[in-house]
């Protein structure tokens, strides 16, 4: 432990901070900060609420920048972000510190990985939680300073990303590199499959490897030749193989005969049968030749055939016109535009085409959720899959619970947007 952290531990362990947060035990150090277990109250006891406190020595004049960032962090609401419950400033023996109070974590991802690698479903769940949290932060113009197993925790049944070290970034700042590095630490899959899973999670198209040119070229130079003798150590020939199975390698001669594809024989047989059938049809003995009329005797009246009554042709039925009705959107559709309203967000994309494709999938499986594409005015270039349209906060919470109950996504969140 560095000297500054040792002093921080010795001076502040056991101290009660403003707001009645008692620092009960030093946990670890992080950069220039100390992490403490704490309880909410002046006395530690079995009934005291447990929290985690990050203590940072104040370095600037008033710490306003850090306190302002924590103020923004406290207002964040997302199921995969660790909540910041409180923050403030404290002084002891002339030393001023800033403190952030976080919800208590039951475990860290790093501790879980020390027990053994995750299964693939568990790793995918961690990736989905981290991706959802980072997309939400990106929309708020924020990003995590560090994304690693030490900063991903379990709070109850939820996987959460730590928020006590956020930083302000442009709203369109990409985070794929950080997410890929984190996924490399978490995933138990081989490299190729690991990359495939990451592209699938990000909604990126699969990577297409270029096939050898000789496999796609037409085999018009196939020739008929007798079978070659089997290859041996003294034979100058190679064993012939089907042309559509293995392409020529550089050392193979292109003049070696290749087996003729089977479809050529099938096509030739079909042409011969077609010619024979046509000639048979046109021959005098063919079945299609109409019989010649027999002369009618003048003494025998001609045989008359009663006309066949033609069936009446039914009149074409009139097309049935189905009245198209707009899909109901609940009470939210009657809210007048022009003001901030709540929306339920299930997925976020940078491509409108990808967002519309996801909307189609959601509406096929969950038509009652009425998914649609929404692009927020204040965040250009983002296409959100919203459920149920514009609504009040109570309605948004109801739709959010319904989406989670139907297992649409475990990170559905609500947010207020200005239309």
Coordinates of C-alpha atoms in Angstrom, one line a residue, residues 162-362:
X162 CA -19.6 0.5 -11.0
X163 CA -20.4 4.2 -11.4
X164 CA -18.1 6.0 -8.9
X165 CA -15.5 6.6 -11.6
X166 CA -17.5 8.0 -14.5
X167 CA -16.2 10.7 -16.8
X168 CA -17.8 13.1 -19.3
X169 CA -17.4 12.2 -23.0
X170 CA -19.1 13.3 -26.3
X171 CA -22.4 11.6 -26.8
X172 CA -21.2 9.6 -29.8
X173 CA -17.9 8.4 -28.2
X174 CA -17.5 4.7 -29.3
X175 CA -16.7 2.1 -26.6
X176 CA -16.3 -1.0 -28.7
X177 CA -12.5 -1.3 -27.9
X178 CA -13.1 -1.2 -24.2
X179 CA -16.0 -3.7 -24.4
X180 CA -13.9 -6.1 -26.5
X181 CA -11.0 -6.0 -24.1
X182 CA -13.4 -6.7 -21.2
X183 CA -15.0 -9.5 -23.1
X184 CA -11.6 -11.1 -23.7
X185 CA -11.2 -11.3 -19.9
X186 CA -14.6 -12.8 -19.3
X187 CA -15.5 -15.1 -22.1
X188 CA -14.5 -18.8 -21.9
X189 CA -14.9 -19.3 -25.7
X190 CA -12.1 -19.7 -28.3
X191 CA -11.0 -16.5 -30.1
X192 CA -13.1 -17.0 -33.2
X193 CA -16.3 -17.7 -31.4
X194 CA -15.6 -15.0 -28.9
X195 CA -15.4 -12.4 -31.7
X196 CA -18.6 -13.8 -33.2
X197 CA -20.5 -13.5 -30.0
X198 CA -19.3 -9.9 -29.6
X199 CA -20.4 -8.9 -33.1
X200 CA -23.8 -10.6 -32.5
X201 CA -24.3 -8.6 -29.3
X202 CA -23.4 -5.3 -31.0
X203 CA -25.7 -6.1 -33.9
X204 CA -22.8 -6.1 -36.4
X205 CA -23.0 -8.2 -39.5
X206 CA -21.1 -11.5 -39.4
X207 CA -17.5 -11.6 -40.7
X208 CA -17.4 -13.1 -44.2
X209 CA -14.1 -14.8 -45.1
X210 CA -13.1 -14.6 -48.8
X211 CA -13.3 -18.1 -50.5
X212 CA -10.4 -19.2 -52.8
X213 CA -11.0 -18.0 -56.4
X214 CA -10.5 -21.4 -57.9
X215 CA -13.6 -22.6 -56.0
X216 CA -15.9 -20.1 -57.6
X217 CA -14.6 -20.2 -61.2
X218 CA -16.6 -22.1 -63.7
X219 CA -15.2 -25.5 -64.6
X220 CA -15.6 -25.2 -68.4
X221 CA -12.3 -26.8 -69.2
X222 CA -13.4 -30.3 -67.9
X223 CA -12.5 -33.0 -70.4
X224 CA -13.4 -36.6 -70.9
X225 CA -10.5 -39.0 -70.2
X226 CA -10.0 -42.6 -69.1
X227 CA -9.3 -43.1 -65.4
X228 CA -5.7 -42.5 -64.4
X229 CA -3.7 -45.3 -62.7
X230 CA -3.5 -45.0 -58.9
X231 CA -0.8 -42.8 -57.6
X232 CA 2.3 -44.4 -56.3
X233 CA 5.8 -43.4 -55.4
X234 CA 7.0 -44.3 -58.9
X235 CA 4.0 -43.0 -60.9
X236 CA 4.1 -39.6 -62.5
X237 CA 0.3 -39.2 -62.1
X238 CA -1.8 -38.0 -59.2
X239 CA -5.0 -39.5 -58.1
X240 CA -7.8 -37.7 -59.9
X241 CA -10.5 -36.0 -57.8
X242 CA -13.8 -34.4 -58.5
X243 CA -13.3 -30.8 -59.7
X244 CA -16.0 -29.5 -57.3
X245 CA -14.3 -31.1 -54.2
X246 CA -10.8 -29.7 -54.1
X247 CA -9.3 -26.9 -56.2
X248 CA -6.0 -27.3 -58.0
X249 CA -3.0 -26.7 -55.9
X250 CA 0.0 -24.8 -57.4
X251 CA 2.0 -28.0 -58.0
X252 CA -0.9 -29.8 -59.8
X253 CA -1.0 -29.5 -63.6
X254 CA -4.2 -28.0 -65.0
X255 CA -4.0 -30.6 -67.8
X256 CA -4.9 -33.5 -65.4
X257 CA -8.3 -34.8 -66.4
X258 CA -11.1 -34.0 -64.0
X259 CA -14.3 -36.1 -63.5
X260 CA -17.2 -34.7 -65.5
X261 CA -20.0 -33.3 -63.3
X262 CA -23.0 -35.6 -63.1
X263 CA -25.5 -32.9 -64.0
X264 CA -24.1 -32.7 -67.6
X265 CA -25.2 -36.3 -68.3
X266 CA -28.6 -35.6 -66.7
X267 CA -29.0 -32.5 -68.9
X268 CA -28.0 -34.4 -72.1
X269 CA -30.5 -37.2 -71.4
X270 CA -33.3 -34.6 -70.9
X271 CA -32.5 -33.0 -74.3
X272 CA -32.5 -36.4 -76.1
X273 CA -35.9 -37.3 -74.5
X274 CA -37.3 -33.9 -75.5
X275 CA -36.3 -34.4 -79.2
X276 CA -37.6 -37.9 -79.3
X277 CA -40.9 -36.8 -77.8
X278 CA -41.3 -34.0 -80.3
X279 CA -40.7 -36.2 -83.3
X280 CA -43.1 -38.8 -82.0
X281 CA -45.7 -36.1 -81.6
X282 CA -45.4 -35.0 -85.2
X283 CA -45.4 -38.5 -86.8
X284 CA -48.5 -39.9 -88.5
X285 CA -48.7 -42.7 -86.0
X286 CA -48.5 -40.3 -83.0
X287 CA -51.4 -40.0 -80.6
X288 CA -51.9 -36.3 -81.2
X289 CA -52.9 -36.8 -84.9
X290 CA -56.6 -35.8 -85.3
X291 CA -58.7 -38.5 -87.1
X292 CA -59.7 -37.8 -90.7
X293 CA -63.4 -37.1 -91.3
X294 CA -65.3 -40.0 -93.0
X295 CA -67.5 -39.2 -96.0
X296 CA -71.2 -38.9 -95.4
X297 CA -73.6 -41.0 -97.4
X298 CA -76.3 -39.2 -99.3
X299 CA -78.9 -41.8 -98.2
X300 CA -78.0 -41.9 -94.5
X301 CA -78.7 -38.7 -92.6
X302 CA -75.7 -37.5 -90.8
X303 CA -75.4 -38.3 -87.1
X304 CA -76.0 -35.2 -85.0
X305 CA -74.4 -34.7 -81.7
X306 CA -76.3 -32.5 -79.2
X307 CA -74.4 -29.5 -78.2
X308 CA -72.8 -29.5 -74.9
X309 CA -74.2 -26.9 -72.7
X310 CA -71.5 -24.6 -71.5
X311 CA -71.3 -23.9 -67.8
X312 CA -72.0 -20.3 -66.9
X313 CA -68.9 -18.4 -66.0
X314 CA -69.3 -17.0 -62.6
X315 CA -69.1 -13.2 -62.4
X316 CA -65.9 -12.0 -60.7
X317 CA -66.4 -11.5 -57.1
X318 CA -66.0 -8.0 -55.8
X319 CA -62.8 -7.6 -53.8
X320 CA -63.3 -7.5 -50.1
X321 CA -62.0 -4.2 -48.8
X322 CA -60.7 -4.6 -45.3
X323 CA -60.8 -1.4 -43.3
X324 CA -57.3 -0.7 -42.0
X325 CA -57.3 0.6 -38.5
X326 CA -54.3 2.1 -36.8
X327 CA -52.8 -0.2 -34.2
X328 CA -53.9 0.9 -30.7
X329 CA -51.2 2.5 -28.7
X330 CA -53.1 2.9 -25.4
X331 CA -53.6 6.1 -23.6
X332 CA -50.1 7.3 -24.5
X333 CA -51.2 8.0 -28.1
X334 CA -53.6 10.7 -27.0
X335 CA -50.9 12.7 -25.2
X336 CA -50.4 16.0 -27.0
X337 CA -46.9 16.5 -28.4
X338 CA -44.6 19.3 -27.6
X339 CA -43.5 18.4 -24.1
X340 CA -41.3 15.8 -22.3
X341 CA -43.0 12.4 -21.9
X342 CA -41.8 9.1 -20.7
X343 CA -40.8 6.2 -23.0
X344 CA -39.8 2.6 -22.3
X345 CA -36.5 1.7 -24.1
X346 CA -35.6 -1.9 -24.8
X347 CA -32.7 -1.7 -27.3
X348 CA -30.4 1.0 -28.7
X349 CA -28.9 1.0 -32.2
X350 CA -26.7 3.3 -34.3
X351 CA -28.4 2.0 -37.5
X352 CA -32.1 2.7 -38.3
X353 CA -32.2 -0.4 -40.4
X354 CA -31.0 -2.6 -37.5
X355 CA -33.5 -0.9 -35.2
X356 CA -36.5 -1.5 -37.6
X357 CA -35.4 -5.2 -38.0
X358 CA -35.4 -5.6 -34.2
X359 CA -38.9 -3.9 -34.0
X360 CA -40.2 -6.4 -36.5
X361 CA -38.9 -9.3 -34.4
X362 CA -40.3 -7.9 -31.2

